[in-house]
C-alpha cells in the first residue's frame, strides 16, 4: 500500500498545472512603485455560447447589466442580442424583429443598452442605425443616420456604443466622430456634440506646418483628435468617457452638461491605468516585442456605487477601479488563458458588487466576485460616500490587516478620524498615506486646539522671550563703546559680511580678516543643515523618500559644486586679470553661504508649524536665502577680483561654462578609463583561456 501511495505521489510530482495564478496582485504607492496587494476579484463563473446551448459566441463586442441585473450581450458576429439572468442562465436570444410588417435583423451590432423601463437600445453598426426594442424583443423604433449642418458631409454613420439618460437622450460613440460624443433626443434627432478630446501634435509638426507652402500643407495629414471608444453615465447623469489614445494624459473624462471635463484627479496619479510604464510612440505600439510596454489604452468604462468607476485597459488586459477622487483602489486581470486572465477583453459591466467581463477572443463572459479584500474596500468606499465614518474606519482597518502597503486605506482611516474630530490621530494616518491636503486640514484643527487649550502658557513664554531679548539688547548697547567704526574680528567677520558685504569682503582681502577654515566650517554647517532639512522638514513641504535619503548626496551636491566653482573661477580669472587668489575665492564662496545656514536652520522648525496654505511663506524664505547668497557671492567676487559689475557678471557666466566643460571632460575620461579597463580584462581573459 505504501508503495502505491509513493508511486502516485511520484507521478503527480511531475504533473505541472496548465496555468498558475500568482499569489498576489499589485497597487501603486505614492512613489509610483508597484506594491504587492491581495487580489480584489476572482473568477466565479464562465459563460460561453456552448454552455448556454445557443452555439459559440462570435466576436461579441459589448455587455450591459440592467437595473434588474439581467445581462445583455451584443454577440456581434452572430448578429444577435443574448439576454441572461443574474446567475448567467439564458432568458432569450433576440436575432430578429418585425419592422413595419417585414422581418428585420441586426448587422454587426457593436453596442447594447437597457434603460430604466427595460427597453433595449442596440447600436446596429453596419446598418447605420440605433434600434429600440421592448424587453421581449418587440420593435419600438429605429433611429437612422442623424442629419445636421455641423456634421461633415462625407461622414458615414457607424454607431459603436451608446447610453441613454433619464430624459431619454441618447449618447452615441460613432466611428470617425472626432468632434465628440453625438447627442440625440428621444426621437433620434441630432442635438449636438458633447465633450471632445484635444488635438495633440508635436512642436516640430506645428513648426513644419507653419513654414510649409499651401501645396505642401494640403498634402499633409490633418491634426485630428482621437475619437472616444466608450462611455457610461453615472447616477447623476454625468458622462464618463474613455479614449484609447496612445500616451494620453487624460484617457478618462467626466463631462458635465456643458461638455466640460470635471473628473476629479486628486490621487497620487491621474486615472490612467498603469503608472510605471515605458512610453512608446505610435510606430512602436504594434511591435510584438513591446506588447506589454507603453501606456494603458482604455476601451471601456463602467460607473459604480459610491462614486467608483472602472476602466478596461486593452494594452495589458487589466481592469482599474478608482474612487470619486481619482485614487486607484485596485486592479485585476492580465494576459493569459487562466480563468482570471483574458486574451482580448472588450467590455465590462457591474452586477452589484460583482463584475462581468466579456472576452471576444475566447468568446466567453466571466463573472468575477469580490474577495474579502475587494469587498472590504468597496464597503469602506460606500460607507465613506454615505457619511458613515465609523463603518468606513472599521472596514479600512480590516483592509490594512490584509494589506499594510495600501496608502488609500490610511487616507480612508484618516478621513474617518477627521470626521470624528480625532485630529492628531488623523494626522498620523494621513502622513502614512502621503496625503498632504488632508494632513494639512487635520493639522490646522489640531494646531487651533493646542493654541486654544494652552493660550496662557504660550503668551507667557512669548512675552518672556521678548522681554529677555529687549533686556539683552539694552545691556549690550550700554556696554559697547559708541564708535562710528566697528572693528569686526576674525570670528565675527562672516556675520559682519552678511549686512555690509562691500566692507566685509574688502577687509577679508586687504586686512586679512578672512580664514579658510571658517569658510570650510560654514560649508560643513551647510551640509549638516541640509541633511537635517531633508530628514526633519515638515511633512507638508518634505517630498523626500525616506529610504532614499543618503548623507553622501550632500557631499556630492554641495562640496563638489563648491570645489568645482572655486577651481573654475580661479582658472578663469587668472586669465582675465583677476586679483583674487584661490584661498580668497574659497573664503568668498564659503562666507556667501552663511545666509543659507542661518535661514535653513529655523526654517526646519517653521516647516513643522505650517499648513499647506501657508507653504508659500516657507518657499519665500527659501528664495530670500538663495537671493541673499547670490548677492553676497556677486559682491564678494567683484571685490576680491576688483572687477566692474559687467565684468563680474560675465565672469560668473563663463565660470558656469567652464564648470560644464570640466564635468564633460571628467565624464569623458571616466568613460575612456572604463572602456580601457574592460578591454584589458577581456584581453587577460582571452590570454588565460588560450594558456
XYZ file of C-alpha atoms in Angstrom:
691
model
C 0.000 0.000 0.000
C 2.851 2.354 0.882
C 4.477 1.647 -2.489
C 1.238 2.516 -4.329
C 0.911 5.802 -2.441
C 4.553 6.601 -3.147
C 4.101 5.866 -6.854
C 1.041 8.133 -7.025
C 2.931 10.962 -5.306
C 5.874 10.452 -7.668
C 3.654 10.650 -10.756
C 1.759 13.710 -9.541
C 5.043 15.429 -8.751
C 5.727 15.630 -12.492
C 2.243 16.883 -13.354
C 2.611 20.650 -13.557
C -0.594 22.674 -13.764
C -1.533 24.042 -17.175
C -1.562 27.523 -15.697
C -0.825 29.110 -12.380
C -2.093 32.311 -10.810
C 0.441 34.479 -8.939
C -0.166 34.709 -5.212
C -0.838 38.462 -5.288
C -1.697 41.430 -7.470
C -0.333 44.950 -7.098
C -1.172 48.553 -6.455
C 0.841 51.740 -6.892
C 2.327 53.587 -3.953
C 2.776 57.340 -3.654
C 6.257 56.911 -5.147
C 4.953 55.202 -8.297
C 6.204 51.780 -7.255
C 4.129 48.647 -7.755
C 3.434 47.257 -4.278
C 2.087 43.716 -3.772
C -1.601 43.562 -2.908
C -4.187 40.790 -2.478
C -6.494 40.020 -5.381
C -9.682 42.128 -5.207
C -11.672 39.904 -7.584
C -11.562 36.258 -8.637
C -13.499 34.455 -11.354
C -16.756 32.969 -10.118
C -18.344 31.683 -13.308
C -17.504 31.322 -17.002
C -20.269 31.576 -19.585
C -19.956 30.612 -23.245
C -22.471 30.222 -26.007
C -21.923 26.485 -25.895
C -22.684 26.323 -22.160
C -25.925 28.210 -22.866
C -26.841 25.792 -25.666
C -27.006 28.504 -28.352
C -23.759 27.823 -30.187
C -20.450 29.652 -29.858
C -20.326 33.384 -29.367
C -18.758 35.010 -32.409
C -16.578 38.022 -31.580
C -19.015 39.653 -29.111
C -18.420 43.382 -28.659
C -20.464 44.584 -25.699
C -22.068 43.550 -22.428
C -24.518 45.503 -20.299
C -26.096 44.835 -16.899
C -29.566 46.313 -16.491
C -31.109 47.655 -13.295
C -32.695 44.269 -12.578
C -29.205 42.753 -13.083
C -30.106 40.975 -16.264
C -27.119 40.642 -18.572
C -27.283 41.600 -22.256
C -24.531 40.560 -24.676
C -24.071 42.011 -28.163
C -22.994 38.835 -29.993
C -21.714 40.798 -32.973
C -20.573 38.027 -35.300
C -23.852 36.141 -34.867
C -25.975 39.306 -35.295
C -27.934 38.777 -32.103
C -28.516 40.021 -28.560
C -28.293 37.381 -25.839
C -30.205 38.014 -22.601
C -29.207 36.238 -19.363
C -30.393 36.429 -15.778
C -28.147 37.469 -12.883
C -26.915 33.906 -12.429
C -25.942 33.576 -16.088
C -28.863 31.427 -17.234
C -30.330 32.047 -20.672
C -33.572 34.031 -20.862
C -33.869 34.738 -24.567
C -31.980 35.392 -27.784
C -33.019 38.338 -29.967
C -31.814 37.791 -33.513
C -34.654 39.424 -35.414
C -37.773 41.550 -35.096
C -40.782 42.686 -37.081
C -40.197 46.119 -38.600
C -43.179 47.624 -40.432
C -44.663 44.274 -41.316
C -41.436 42.697 -42.521
C -38.783 40.609 -40.856
C -35.621 42.512 -39.985
C -32.427 41.867 -38.059
C -29.081 43.227 -36.985
C -25.909 43.670 -38.987
C -22.879 43.505 -36.674
C -24.329 45.123 -33.535
C -21.456 46.629 -31.516
C -23.314 48.087 -28.548
C -26.307 47.423 -26.310
C -28.009 49.408 -23.554
C -31.129 48.855 -21.427
C -32.939 51.787 -19.802
C -34.909 52.005 -16.548
C -38.076 50.743 -18.304
C -36.107 47.738 -19.589
C -36.318 48.940 -23.188
C -33.339 47.698 -25.197
C -31.233 50.018 -27.357
C -28.952 48.342 -29.888
C -26.166 50.021 -31.869
C -26.863 48.252 -35.178
C -23.493 49.319 -36.506
C -23.331 48.173 -40.120
C -26.965 49.091 -40.703
C -26.094 52.623 -39.551
C -28.906 52.907 -37.044
C -29.999 52.519 -33.438
C -32.786 50.022 -32.840
C -35.089 50.335 -29.829
C -36.832 47.157 -28.663
C -39.038 46.167 -25.769
C -37.727 43.811 -23.121
C -39.328 40.912 -25.024
C -37.645 41.936 -28.261
C -40.610 43.683 -29.899
C -39.653 46.501 -32.227
C -40.368 50.039 -30.950
C -38.334 52.432 -33.104
C -35.262 52.798 -35.281
C -33.083 55.900 -35.496
C -31.076 56.209 -38.679
C -28.141 58.484 -39.534
C -28.547 61.888 -37.837
C -28.798 64.973 -40.015
C -27.312 68.371 -39.227
C -25.317 71.172 -40.824
C -22.482 70.653 -38.356
C -21.989 67.007 -39.311
C -19.391 66.639 -42.104
C -20.975 65.803 -45.456
C -18.686 62.819 -46.015
C -19.378 61.370 -42.563
C -20.535 57.750 -42.625
C -22.610 56.847 -39.584
C -21.452 53.689 -37.794
C -22.710 53.776 -34.175
C -20.480 51.705 -31.899
C -21.546 52.328 -28.292
C -24.465 54.132 -26.713
C -26.089 55.176 -23.463
C -29.391 56.791 -22.522
C -30.101 59.249 -19.704
C -33.255 59.709 -17.619
C -34.813 62.068 -20.169
C -34.267 59.510 -22.968
C -31.498 61.497 -24.599
C -29.240 59.094 -26.467
C -25.470 59.493 -26.376
C -23.635 57.714 -29.172
C -19.969 56.942 -29.760
C -19.663 56.630 -33.532
C -16.756 55.616 -35.706
C -14.963 58.661 -37.099
C -16.875 61.135 -34.892
C -13.818 63.201 -33.974
C -15.955 66.140 -32.853
C -17.099 64.276 -29.721
C -19.969 62.171 -28.432
C -23.129 62.529 -30.510
C -26.240 63.584 -28.590
C -29.692 62.611 -29.918
C -33.080 63.447 -28.447
C -35.720 60.830 -27.613
C -36.860 60.836 -31.233
C -33.371 60.288 -32.633
C -32.834 63.856 -33.859
C -29.296 65.189 -33.631
C -28.806 67.843 -30.921
C -25.043 68.351 -30.994
C -21.740 67.031 -29.721
C -20.804 66.572 -26.073
C -17.170 66.745 -24.996
C -14.120 66.306 -27.143
C -10.505 65.205 -26.978
C -7.853 67.851 -27.526
C -5.738 67.706 -30.650
C -2.215 66.508 -29.872
C 0.774 67.244 -32.051
C 4.479 67.760 -31.577
C 6.079 71.242 -31.743
C 8.112 70.031 -34.738
C 4.908 69.171 -36.639
C 3.440 72.586 -35.848
C 6.602 74.408 -36.955
C 6.780 72.426 -40.186
C 3.125 73.188 -40.898
C 3.726 76.903 -40.346
C 6.667 77.147 -42.748
C 5.236 74.857 -45.447
C 3.696 76.123 -48.662
C -0.022 75.858 -49.328
C 0.528 72.887 -51.665
C 2.602 71.090 -49.031
C 0.054 71.864 -46.333
C -2.797 70.410 -48.402
C -0.881 67.136 -48.738
C -0.221 66.862 -45.005
C -2.328 64.767 -42.687
C -4.885 66.683 -40.645
C -4.362 67.099 -36.916
C -7.459 65.343 -35.586
C -8.439 64.497 -32.018
C -8.837 60.856 -31.084
C -12.419 59.616 -31.062
C -13.923 58.200 -27.889
C -14.033 54.428 -27.550
C -16.808 54.042 -24.964
C -18.979 55.809 -22.415
C -21.217 55.342 -19.393
C -23.491 57.561 -17.301
C -23.376 57.776 -13.509
C -26.331 58.154 -11.146
C -26.336 61.951 -11.562
C -26.319 61.833 -15.348
C -22.688 62.837 -15.891
C -20.935 61.170 -18.814
C -17.812 59.106 -18.225
C -15.916 58.584 -21.473
C -12.663 56.866 -22.415
C -10.366 57.074 -25.413
C -7.674 54.626 -26.470
C -5.191 57.332 -27.420
C -1.502 56.420 -27.066
C 0.211 58.131 -24.098
C -2.934 60.107 -23.318
C -2.583 62.298 -20.227
C -6.334 62.148 -19.510
C -7.710 58.949 -21.081
C -10.715 59.028 -18.732
C -13.010 62.051 -18.674
C -16.205 63.041 -16.893
C -18.351 65.543 -18.749
C -20.995 67.844 -17.322
C -23.932 69.001 -19.488
C -21.758 71.821 -20.878
C -19.206 69.303 -22.154
C -16.530 70.293 -19.616
C -14.266 67.658 -18.128
C -14.895 67.686 -14.353
C -13.263 64.394 -13.403
C -11.539 64.641 -10.048
C -7.826 63.935 -10.267
C -6.780 64.242 -6.634
C -4.927 60.951 -6.301
C -1.184 60.398 -6.431
C -1.501 59.966 -10.186
C -4.202 60.857 -12.682
C -6.512 57.948 -13.566
C -4.603 56.490 -16.488
C -4.077 52.815 -15.634
C -0.553 51.575 -15.193
C 1.817 54.280 -13.981
C 5.324 52.816 -14.178
C 5.495 52.065 -17.899
C 7.925 52.597 -20.742
C 6.338 55.215 -23.053
C 6.103 54.250 -26.713
C 5.272 56.231 -29.820
C 2.707 55.234 -32.437
C 5.242 53.354 -34.575
C 6.147 51.021 -31.699
C 2.758 50.104 -30.304
C 2.193 47.096 -32.570
C 5.680 45.609 -32.189
C 5.338 42.073 -30.732
C 8.436 42.507 -28.559
C 6.835 45.566 -26.927
C 3.426 44.020 -26.318
C 3.487 44.699 -22.587
C 5.125 48.125 -22.748
C 3.615 51.542 -23.223
C 0.720 53.381 -21.643
C -2.632 51.834 -20.830
C -5.282 52.111 -23.545
C -8.829 52.191 -22.227
C -11.620 50.759 -24.343
C -14.495 50.603 -21.847
C -15.650 52.214 -18.640
C -18.405 51.454 -16.164
C -19.665 53.558 -13.256
C -20.234 52.009 -9.871
C -21.720 52.674 -6.449
C -20.191 55.202 -4.079
C -18.687 57.288 -6.880
C -16.385 54.475 -8.014
C -15.690 53.689 -11.658
C -13.675 51.045 -13.514
C -11.779 51.245 -16.793
C -10.763 48.353 -19.052
C -7.184 48.507 -20.334
C -6.726 46.660 -23.633
C -2.936 47.031 -23.509
C -2.351 44.604 -20.657
C -5.913 43.274 -20.270
C -6.402 44.749 -16.811
C -9.285 46.434 -15.058
C -8.526 49.503 -12.913
C -11.016 50.763 -10.331
C -10.903 54.311 -8.917
C -12.817 56.204 -6.264
C -14.518 59.523 -6.975
C -11.315 61.456 -6.144
C -9.296 59.506 -8.711
C -7.433 57.261 -6.255
C -6.573 53.817 -7.618
C -8.336 51.288 -5.386
C -7.334 48.046 -7.067
C -6.665 46.325 -10.362
C -7.032 42.767 -11.580
C -6.772 40.706 -14.745
C -3.892 40.260 -17.131
C -2.835 38.438 -20.280
C -3.259 34.661 -20.166
C -5.577 31.699 -20.517
C -6.301 31.323 -16.802
C -9.919 31.993 -15.890
C -8.806 35.152 -14.050
C -6.978 36.423 -17.141
C -8.065 37.432 -20.628
C -6.955 37.160 -24.225
C -8.860 40.159 -25.566
C -11.312 41.734 -23.118
C -13.669 44.092 -24.867
C -16.350 45.186 -22.376
C -17.207 45.226 -18.673
C -20.404 45.619 -16.637
C -21.264 45.807 -12.930
C -23.675 43.356 -11.280
C -23.892 44.945 -7.855
C -20.537 44.093 -6.284
C -19.749 41.547 -8.982
C -18.290 42.346 -12.388
C -18.894 40.802 -15.804
C -16.014 40.843 -18.297
C -16.510 39.958 -21.967
C -13.580 38.412 -23.872
C -14.186 38.432 -27.633
C -11.177 36.288 -28.500
C -12.009 33.499 -26.083
C -15.706 34.147 -26.806
C -16.715 33.945 -23.176
C -18.239 36.034 -20.419
C -16.608 35.741 -16.997
C -18.395 36.763 -13.808
C -15.991 37.966 -11.114
C -16.860 38.073 -7.421
C -15.024 40.262 -4.893
C -12.619 38.633 -2.477
C -12.703 39.640 1.182
C -10.070 42.255 0.384
C -12.051 43.700 -2.513
C -15.334 43.560 -0.592
C -13.835 45.465 2.345
C -12.504 48.215 0.072
C -15.897 48.582 -1.579
C -17.625 48.598 1.802
C -15.293 51.314 3.086
C -15.717 53.496 -0.010
C -19.514 53.231 0.055
C -19.682 53.881 3.800
C -17.496 56.975 3.468
C -19.519 58.164 0.452
C -22.721 57.932 2.504
C -21.232 59.648 5.555
C -20.927 56.584 7.789
C -17.485 57.371 9.194
C -17.368 54.662 11.870
C -18.277 51.906 9.410
C -15.683 53.208 6.954
C -12.982 53.253 9.648
C -13.760 49.678 10.680
C -13.600 48.485 7.067
C -10.338 50.328 6.361
C -8.808 48.851 9.496
C -9.587 45.365 8.191
C -8.126 46.311 4.804
C -4.864 47.358 6.463
C -4.667 43.994 8.200
C -4.762 42.365 4.771
C -2.506 44.898 3.030
C -0.339 47.210 5.121
C 1.074 48.764 1.897
C -2.255 50.252 0.834
C -1.857 54.031 1.129
C -5.505 54.737 0.307
C -6.583 52.754 3.375
C -4.506 55.047 5.581
C -6.151 58.041 3.938
C -9.569 56.466 4.474
C -8.791 55.893 8.152
C -7.603 59.476 8.417
C -10.824 60.825 6.891
C -12.894 58.749 9.296
C -10.982 60.035 12.339
C -11.091 63.585 10.960
C -14.893 63.430 10.851
C -14.820 62.336 14.498
C -12.532 65.301 15.395
C -9.670 62.977 16.334
C -7.261 65.330 14.622
C -3.904 64.123 15.940
C -4.695 60.505 15.099
C -5.954 61.583 11.666
C -2.642 63.387 11.056
C -0.650 60.195 11.590
C -2.840 58.268 9.147
C -2.640 60.986 6.500
C 1.137 61.093 6.871
C 1.330 57.317 6.413
C -0.858 57.700 3.339
C 1.227 60.610 1.974
C -1.794 62.870 1.641
C -0.731 66.441 2.375
C -4.071 68.042 1.620
C -5.994 66.238 4.347
C -2.965 66.190 6.674
C -2.901 69.973 6.443
C -6.593 70.176 7.328
C -6.134 67.865 10.335
C -3.025 69.781 11.447
C -4.846 73.118 11.178
C -7.561 71.837 13.502
C -5.043 70.269 15.876
C -2.975 73.470 15.982
C -6.049 75.540 16.817
C -6.941 73.040 19.516
C -3.465 73.243 21.088
C -3.381 77.058 20.948
C -6.847 77.288 22.493
C -6.021 74.889 25.322
C -2.580 76.386 26.108
C -3.100 80.023 25.175
C -1.973 81.375 28.558
C 1.235 79.355 28.591
C 2.074 80.337 25.010
C 1.543 84.040 25.748
C 3.682 83.895 28.900
C 6.539 82.188 27.075
C 6.304 84.650 24.180
C 6.254 87.721 26.389
C 9.108 86.343 28.496
C 11.246 85.702 25.421
C 10.517 89.205 24.091
C 11.432 90.758 27.442
C 14.717 88.845 27.601
C 15.578 89.896 24.052
C 14.916 93.573 24.794
C 16.840 93.441 28.058
C 19.795 91.762 26.400
C 19.860 94.329 23.624
C 19.796 97.219 26.104
C 22.530 95.619 28.216
C 24.914 95.072 25.307
C 24.165 98.525 23.896
C 25.296 100.141 27.165
C 28.437 98.032 27.404
C 29.547 98.524 23.812
C 31.542 101.717 23.212
C 29.793 104.177 20.958
C 32.081 104.177 17.924
C 31.334 105.204 14.390
C 33.555 102.416 13.094
C 33.085 98.901 14.419
C 36.093 96.635 14.007
C 34.722 93.171 13.323
C 37.101 90.467 14.484
C 38.009 87.365 12.552
C 35.281 85.284 14.192
C 32.625 87.966 13.632
C 33.694 88.766 10.086
C 31.269 86.335 8.379
C 28.306 87.891 10.241
C 29.556 91.412 9.554
C 29.805 90.497 5.855
C 26.143 89.435 5.810
C 24.900 93.018 6.150
C 27.912 95.009 4.937
C 29.279 92.890 2.100
C 31.398 95.606 0.467
C 33.242 96.435 3.687
C 33.327 92.830 4.824
C 34.880 91.388 1.670
C 37.288 94.356 1.467
C 38.530 93.538 4.964
C 38.664 89.850 4.036
C 41.046 90.613 1.160
C 43.104 93.585 2.298
C 43.052 93.376 6.105
C 43.422 89.609 6.454
C 40.202 89.055 8.421
C 39.155 86.033 6.396
C 40.038 82.464 7.280
C 39.800 79.412 5.031
C 38.966 77.192 7.989
C 35.967 79.377 8.853
C 34.762 79.185 5.234
C 35.108 75.397 5.275
C 33.308 75.271 8.633
C 30.390 77.184 7.068
C 30.329 74.668 4.197
C 30.294 71.835 6.749
C 27.482 73.559 8.671
C 25.505 73.867 5.427
C 25.945 70.145 4.761
C 24.657 69.281 8.246
C 21.774 71.733 7.882
C 20.754 70.262 4.522
C 20.844 66.734 5.953
C 18.605 67.841 8.827
C 16.331 69.704 6.442
C 15.831 66.710 4.177
C 15.163 64.463 7.143
C 13.168 66.651 9.530
C 11.418 69.298 7.417
C 7.658 69.412 7.932
C 5.551 66.824 6.144
C 3.668 69.372 4.028
C 6.901 70.553 2.358
C 9.032 67.416 2.620
C 8.777 65.308 -0.524
C 11.870 63.194 0.062
C 11.561 59.429 0.053
C 12.848 58.266 3.460
C 14.576 55.087 2.277
C 16.461 57.011 -0.415
C 17.954 59.652 1.881
C 21.738 59.448 1.851
C 24.061 61.850 3.643
C 26.680 61.285 0.972
C 24.396 63.047 -1.510
C 25.032 66.336 0.248
C 28.763 65.869 -0.256
C 28.091 65.429 -3.950
C 25.598 68.291 -4.320
C 27.381 70.816 -2.052
C 31.088 70.014 -1.734
C 31.659 69.059 -5.376
C 29.979 72.188 -6.843
C 31.769 74.298 -4.219
C 35.215 72.990 -5.171
C 34.396 72.955 -8.883
C 33.229 76.582 -8.786
C 36.313 77.728 -6.877
C 38.721 75.952 -9.233
C 36.863 77.098 -12.367
C 36.608 80.694 -11.210
C 40.271 80.849 -10.206
C 41.355 79.291 -13.535
C 39.248 81.756 -15.496
C 40.032 84.932 -13.554
C 43.758 84.191 -13.751
C 43.411 84.764 -17.491
C 41.092 87.776 -17.078
C 43.293 89.956 -14.851
C 41.527 88.964 -11.660
C 43.315 89.895 -8.437
C 41.728 87.217 -6.279
C 43.829 84.347 -5.014
C 42.485 80.821 -4.766
C 42.170 80.983 -0.960
C 40.310 84.298 -1.245
C 37.852 82.750 -3.703
C 37.310 79.840 -1.300
C 36.661 82.248 1.582
C 34.337 84.392 -0.534
C 32.170 81.464 -1.620
C 32.161 79.972 1.884
C 31.201 83.248 3.586
C 28.468 83.813 0.983
C 26.883 80.501 2.049
C 26.283 81.713 5.604
C 22.730 83.037 4.882
C 21.735 79.549 3.755
C 22.847 78.095 7.093
C 21.221 80.831 9.174
C 17.921 80.666 7.270
C 17.604 76.910 6.759
C 18.064 76.041 10.454
C 14.978 77.941 11.762
C 13.161 77.112 8.542
C 13.131 73.448 9.617
C 11.237 74.365 12.794
C 8.943 76.721 10.865
C 8.068 73.992 8.349
C 6.658 71.846 11.152
C 4.245 74.601 12.195
C 2.592 75.444 8.880
C -0.251 74.097 6.765
C -0.363 73.614 3.028
C -1.939 77.052 2.547
C 0.982 78.629 4.416
C 3.663 76.728 2.481
C 4.293 79.706 0.110
C 5.857 81.546 3.074
C 8.262 78.626 3.506
C 9.317 78.831 -0.135
C 9.507 82.634 0.099
C 12.022 82.325 2.941
C 13.994 79.815 0.881
C 14.010 82.186 -2.091
C 15.199 85.082 0.072
C 18.081 82.937 1.354
C 19.081 81.988 -2.203
C 18.958 85.615 -3.405
C 20.970 86.701 -0.365
C 23.604 84.066 -1.155
C 23.840 85.129 -4.807
C 24.128 88.793 -3.818
C 26.970 88.093 -1.397
C 28.702 85.886 -3.960
C 28.452 88.591 -6.629
C 29.715 91.380 -4.354
C 32.459 89.174 -2.925
C 33.853 88.159 -6.315
C 33.617 91.721 -7.576
C 35.599 92.895 -4.537
C 38.333 90.262 -4.408
C 38.946 90.418 -8.175
C 38.480 94.215 -8.399
C 36.098 93.850 -11.341
C 33.332 96.088 -12.600
C 29.702 94.979 -12.343
C 29.586 93.945 -16.003
C 32.867 92.035 -15.857
C 31.792 90.243 -12.677
C 28.535 89.115 -14.307
C 30.432 87.978 -17.412
C 32.935 86.098 -15.269
C 30.165 84.292 -13.402
C 28.567 83.153 -16.663
C 31.901 81.995 -18.050
C 32.618 80.185 -14.778
C 29.452 78.151 -15.280
C 30.602 77.320 -18.821
C 33.999 76.201 -17.515
C 32.305 74.073 -14.846
C 30.200 72.355 -17.506
C 33.305 71.765 -19.623
C 35.182 70.252 -16.665
C 32.251 67.947 -15.922
C 32.173 66.897 -19.582
C 35.908 66.138 -19.531
C 35.509 64.189 -16.312
C 32.725 62.056 -17.764
C 34.724 61.523 -20.959
C 37.857 60.451 -19.077
C 35.830 58.160 -16.823
C 34.186 56.565 -19.860
C 37.558 56.050 -21.569
C 39.055 54.524 -18.427
C 36.050 52.252 -18.126
C 36.443 51.067 -21.723
C 40.215 50.596 -21.286
C 39.616 48.546 -18.137
C 37.044 46.401 -19.907
C 39.434 45.897 -22.839
C 42.331 44.895 -20.556
C 40.089 42.471 -18.658
C 38.842 40.895 -21.905
C 42.424 40.536 -23.232
C 43.565 38.998 -19.955
C 40.624 36.606 -20.013
C 41.416 35.612 -23.618
C 45.101 35.008 -22.791
C 44.157 32.944 -19.759
C 41.740 30.887 -21.835
C 44.376 30.175 -24.509
C 47.025 29.253 -21.961
